[in-house]
mmCIF file of C-alpha atoms in Angstrom:
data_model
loop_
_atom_site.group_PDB
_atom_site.id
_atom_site.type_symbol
_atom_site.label_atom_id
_atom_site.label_comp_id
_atom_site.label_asym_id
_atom_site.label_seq_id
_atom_site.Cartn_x
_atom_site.Cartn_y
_atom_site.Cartn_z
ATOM 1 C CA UNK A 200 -37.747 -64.851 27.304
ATOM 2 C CA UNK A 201 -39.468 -61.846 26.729
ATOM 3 C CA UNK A 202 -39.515 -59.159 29.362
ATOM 4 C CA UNK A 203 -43.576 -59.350 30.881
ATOM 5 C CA UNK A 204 -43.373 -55.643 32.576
ATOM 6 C CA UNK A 205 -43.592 -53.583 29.470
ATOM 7 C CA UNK A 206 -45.959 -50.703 30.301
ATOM 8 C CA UNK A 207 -48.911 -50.951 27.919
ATOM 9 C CA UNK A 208 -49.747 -48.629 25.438
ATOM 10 C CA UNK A 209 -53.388 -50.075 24.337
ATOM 11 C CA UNK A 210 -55.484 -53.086 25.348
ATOM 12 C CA UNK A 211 -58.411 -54.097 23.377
ATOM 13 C CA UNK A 212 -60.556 -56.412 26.007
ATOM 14 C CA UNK A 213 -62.216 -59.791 25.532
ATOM 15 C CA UNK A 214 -65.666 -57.806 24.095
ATOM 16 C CA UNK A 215 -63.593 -56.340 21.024
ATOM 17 C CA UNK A 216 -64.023 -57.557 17.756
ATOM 18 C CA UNK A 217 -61.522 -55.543 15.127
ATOM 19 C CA UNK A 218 -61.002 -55.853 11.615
ATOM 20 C CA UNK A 219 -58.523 -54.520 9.147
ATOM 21 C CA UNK A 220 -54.824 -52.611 9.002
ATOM 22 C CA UNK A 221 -53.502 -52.195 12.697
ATOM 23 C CA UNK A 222 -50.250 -50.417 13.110
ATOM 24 C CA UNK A 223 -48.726 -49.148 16.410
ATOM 25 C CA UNK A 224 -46.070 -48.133 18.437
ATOM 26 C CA UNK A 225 -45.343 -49.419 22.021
ATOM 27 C CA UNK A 226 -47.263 -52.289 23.703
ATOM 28 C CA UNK A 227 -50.806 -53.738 22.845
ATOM 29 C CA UNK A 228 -52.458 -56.358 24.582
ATOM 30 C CA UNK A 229 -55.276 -58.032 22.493
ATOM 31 C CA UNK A 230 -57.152 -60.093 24.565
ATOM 32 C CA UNK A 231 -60.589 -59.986 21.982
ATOM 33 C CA UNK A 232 -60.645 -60.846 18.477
ATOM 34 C CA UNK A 233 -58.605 -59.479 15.691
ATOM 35 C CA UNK A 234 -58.705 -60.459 11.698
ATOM 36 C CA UNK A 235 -56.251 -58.511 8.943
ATOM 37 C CA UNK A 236 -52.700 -57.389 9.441
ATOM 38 C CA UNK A 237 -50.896 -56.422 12.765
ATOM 39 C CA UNK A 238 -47.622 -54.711 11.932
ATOM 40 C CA UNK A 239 -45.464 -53.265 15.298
ATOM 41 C CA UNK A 240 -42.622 -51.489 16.492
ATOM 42 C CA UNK A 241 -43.181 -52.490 20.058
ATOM 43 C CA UNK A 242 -44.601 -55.730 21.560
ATOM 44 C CA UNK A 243 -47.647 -57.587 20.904
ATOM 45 C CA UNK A 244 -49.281 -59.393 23.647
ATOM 46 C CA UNK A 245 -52.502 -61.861 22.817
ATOM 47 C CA UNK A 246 -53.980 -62.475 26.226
ATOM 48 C CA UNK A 247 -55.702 -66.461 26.996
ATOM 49 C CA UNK A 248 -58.519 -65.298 25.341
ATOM 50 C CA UNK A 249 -57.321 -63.284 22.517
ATOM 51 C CA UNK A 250 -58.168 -64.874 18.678
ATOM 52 C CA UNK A 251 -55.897 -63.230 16.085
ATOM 53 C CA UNK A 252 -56.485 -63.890 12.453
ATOM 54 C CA UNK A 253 -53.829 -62.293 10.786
ATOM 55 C CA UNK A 254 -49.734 -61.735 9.399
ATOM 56 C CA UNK A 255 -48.062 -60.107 12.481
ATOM 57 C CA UNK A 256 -45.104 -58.263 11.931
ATOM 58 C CA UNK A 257 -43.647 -57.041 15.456
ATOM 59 C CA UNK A 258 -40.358 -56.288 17.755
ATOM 60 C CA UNK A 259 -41.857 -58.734 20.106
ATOM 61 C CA UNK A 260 -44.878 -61.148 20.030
ATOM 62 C CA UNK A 261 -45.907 -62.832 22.974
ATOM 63 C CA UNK A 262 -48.883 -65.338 23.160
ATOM 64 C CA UNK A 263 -51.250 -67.201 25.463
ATOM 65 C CA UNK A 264 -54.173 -67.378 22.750
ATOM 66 C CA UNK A 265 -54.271 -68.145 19.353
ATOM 67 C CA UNK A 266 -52.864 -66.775 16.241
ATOM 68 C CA UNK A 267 -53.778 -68.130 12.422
ATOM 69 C CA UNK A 268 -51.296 -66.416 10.182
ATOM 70 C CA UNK A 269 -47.852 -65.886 9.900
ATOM 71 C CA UNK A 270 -45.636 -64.446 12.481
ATOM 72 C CA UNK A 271 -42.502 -62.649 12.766
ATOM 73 C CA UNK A 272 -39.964 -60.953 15.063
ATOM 74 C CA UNK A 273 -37.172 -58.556 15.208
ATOM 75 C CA UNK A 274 -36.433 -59.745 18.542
ATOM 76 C CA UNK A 275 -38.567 -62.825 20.260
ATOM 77 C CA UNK A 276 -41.687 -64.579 19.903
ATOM 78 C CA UNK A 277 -42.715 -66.510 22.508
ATOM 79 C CA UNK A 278 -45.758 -68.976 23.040
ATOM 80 C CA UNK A 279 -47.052 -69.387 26.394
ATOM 81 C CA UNK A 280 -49.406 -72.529 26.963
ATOM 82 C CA UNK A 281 -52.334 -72.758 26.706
ATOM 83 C CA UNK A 282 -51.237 -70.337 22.986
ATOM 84 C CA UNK A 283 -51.995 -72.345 19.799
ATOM 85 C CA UNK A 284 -50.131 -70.853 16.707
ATOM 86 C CA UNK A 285 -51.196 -72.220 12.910
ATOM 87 C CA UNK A 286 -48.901 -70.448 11.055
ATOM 88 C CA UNK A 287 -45.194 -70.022 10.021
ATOM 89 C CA UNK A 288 -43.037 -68.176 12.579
ATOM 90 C CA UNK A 289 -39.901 -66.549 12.509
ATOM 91 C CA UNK A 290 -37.350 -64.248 14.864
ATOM 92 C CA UNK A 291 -33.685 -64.352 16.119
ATOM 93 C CA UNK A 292 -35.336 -65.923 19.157
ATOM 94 C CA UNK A 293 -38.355 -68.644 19.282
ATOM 95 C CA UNK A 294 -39.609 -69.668 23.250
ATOM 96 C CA UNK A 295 -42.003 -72.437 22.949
ATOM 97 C CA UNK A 296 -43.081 -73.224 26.279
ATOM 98 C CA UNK A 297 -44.440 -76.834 27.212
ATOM 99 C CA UNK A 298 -48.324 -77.342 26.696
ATOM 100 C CA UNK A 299 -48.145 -74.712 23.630
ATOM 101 C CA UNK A 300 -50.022 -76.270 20.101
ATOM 102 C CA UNK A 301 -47.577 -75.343 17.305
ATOM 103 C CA UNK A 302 -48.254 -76.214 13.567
ATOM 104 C CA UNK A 303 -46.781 -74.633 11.089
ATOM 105 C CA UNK A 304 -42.817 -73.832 10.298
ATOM 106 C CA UNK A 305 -40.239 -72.174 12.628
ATOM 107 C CA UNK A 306 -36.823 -70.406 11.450
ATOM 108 C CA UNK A 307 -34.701 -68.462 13.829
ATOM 109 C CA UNK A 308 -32.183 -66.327 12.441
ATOM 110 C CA UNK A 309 -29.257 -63.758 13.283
ATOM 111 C CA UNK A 310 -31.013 -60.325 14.602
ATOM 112 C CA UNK A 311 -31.798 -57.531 11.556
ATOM 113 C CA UNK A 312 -31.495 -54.110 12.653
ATOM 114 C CA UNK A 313 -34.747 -51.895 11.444
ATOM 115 C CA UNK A 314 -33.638 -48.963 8.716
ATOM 116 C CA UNK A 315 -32.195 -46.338 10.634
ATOM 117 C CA UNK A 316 -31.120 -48.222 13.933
ATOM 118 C CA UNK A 317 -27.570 -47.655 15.230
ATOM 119 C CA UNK A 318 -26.764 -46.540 11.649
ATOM 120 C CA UNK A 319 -24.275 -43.149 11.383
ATOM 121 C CA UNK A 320 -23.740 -41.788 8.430
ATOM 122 C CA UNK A 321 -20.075 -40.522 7.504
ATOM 123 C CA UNK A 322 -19.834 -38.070 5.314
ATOM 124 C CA UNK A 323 -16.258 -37.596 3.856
ATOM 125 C CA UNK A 324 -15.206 -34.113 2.485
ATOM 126 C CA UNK A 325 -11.419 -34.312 0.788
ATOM 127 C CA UNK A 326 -10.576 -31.337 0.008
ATOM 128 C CA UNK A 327 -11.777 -30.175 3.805
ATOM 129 C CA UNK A 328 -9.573 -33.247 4.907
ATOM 130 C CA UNK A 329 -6.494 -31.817 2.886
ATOM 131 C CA UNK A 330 -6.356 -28.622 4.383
ATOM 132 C CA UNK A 331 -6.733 -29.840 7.412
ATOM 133 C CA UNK A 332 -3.735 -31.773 6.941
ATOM 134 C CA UNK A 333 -1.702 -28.677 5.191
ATOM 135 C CA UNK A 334 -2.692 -26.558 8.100
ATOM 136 C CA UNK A 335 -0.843 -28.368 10.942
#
């Protein structure tokens, strides 16, 4: 299960209505309505009352509204009841919890790592290598 003390970062409240691109770092909380695309490095959380319309792309998506779109995870998604999801979901890790209305597709798969993460780059000089060698 996801981790529920992540410090916010943003919360749009039950009086917001947002349309369009929204891209962030961090935590959000929506708990108004949102329609377009949601793409994350960070958590989203959509509060009881939160109505998304949208694709989500995020580390972490946890939900006690309702999403319509397509949803995935680098990490975890996780549906809290009374959350309704129509839409496709995918992650490494998929929490359902009892109560929750699901339609749609699920596939869990092996964690990806994001471009860049825990990735060192070797770079290999011979001839510095040779005299190395020749000089002990």
């Amino acid at each position: 299960m996801m981790k529920r003390n992540k410090k916010l970062s943003a919360f749009l409240g039950e009086d917001t209505d947002i349309e369009g691109k929204l891209k962030f770092h961090g935590t959000l909380q929506i708990d108004g309505r949102f329609k377009g695309e949601i793409t994350a490095i960070g958590s989203l959380i959509v509060g009881e009352s939160g109505i998304i319309e949208a694709d989500i792309h995020a580390t972490n998506v946890l939900s006690s509204g309702e999403i319509r779109g397509a949803v995935s995870a680098d990490e975890v998604i996780e549906i809290l009841d009374p959350g309704k999801v129509f839409g496709n979901i995918e992650a490494p890790n998929v929490v359902i919890h009892p109560g929750v209305v699901f339609e749609g597709n699920c596939w869990t798969h092996a964690p990806k790592k994001r471009v860049g993460e825990d990735q060192v780059l070797v770079i290999r000089d011979a001839k510095a290598e040779k005299k190395m060698i020749t000089e002990k």
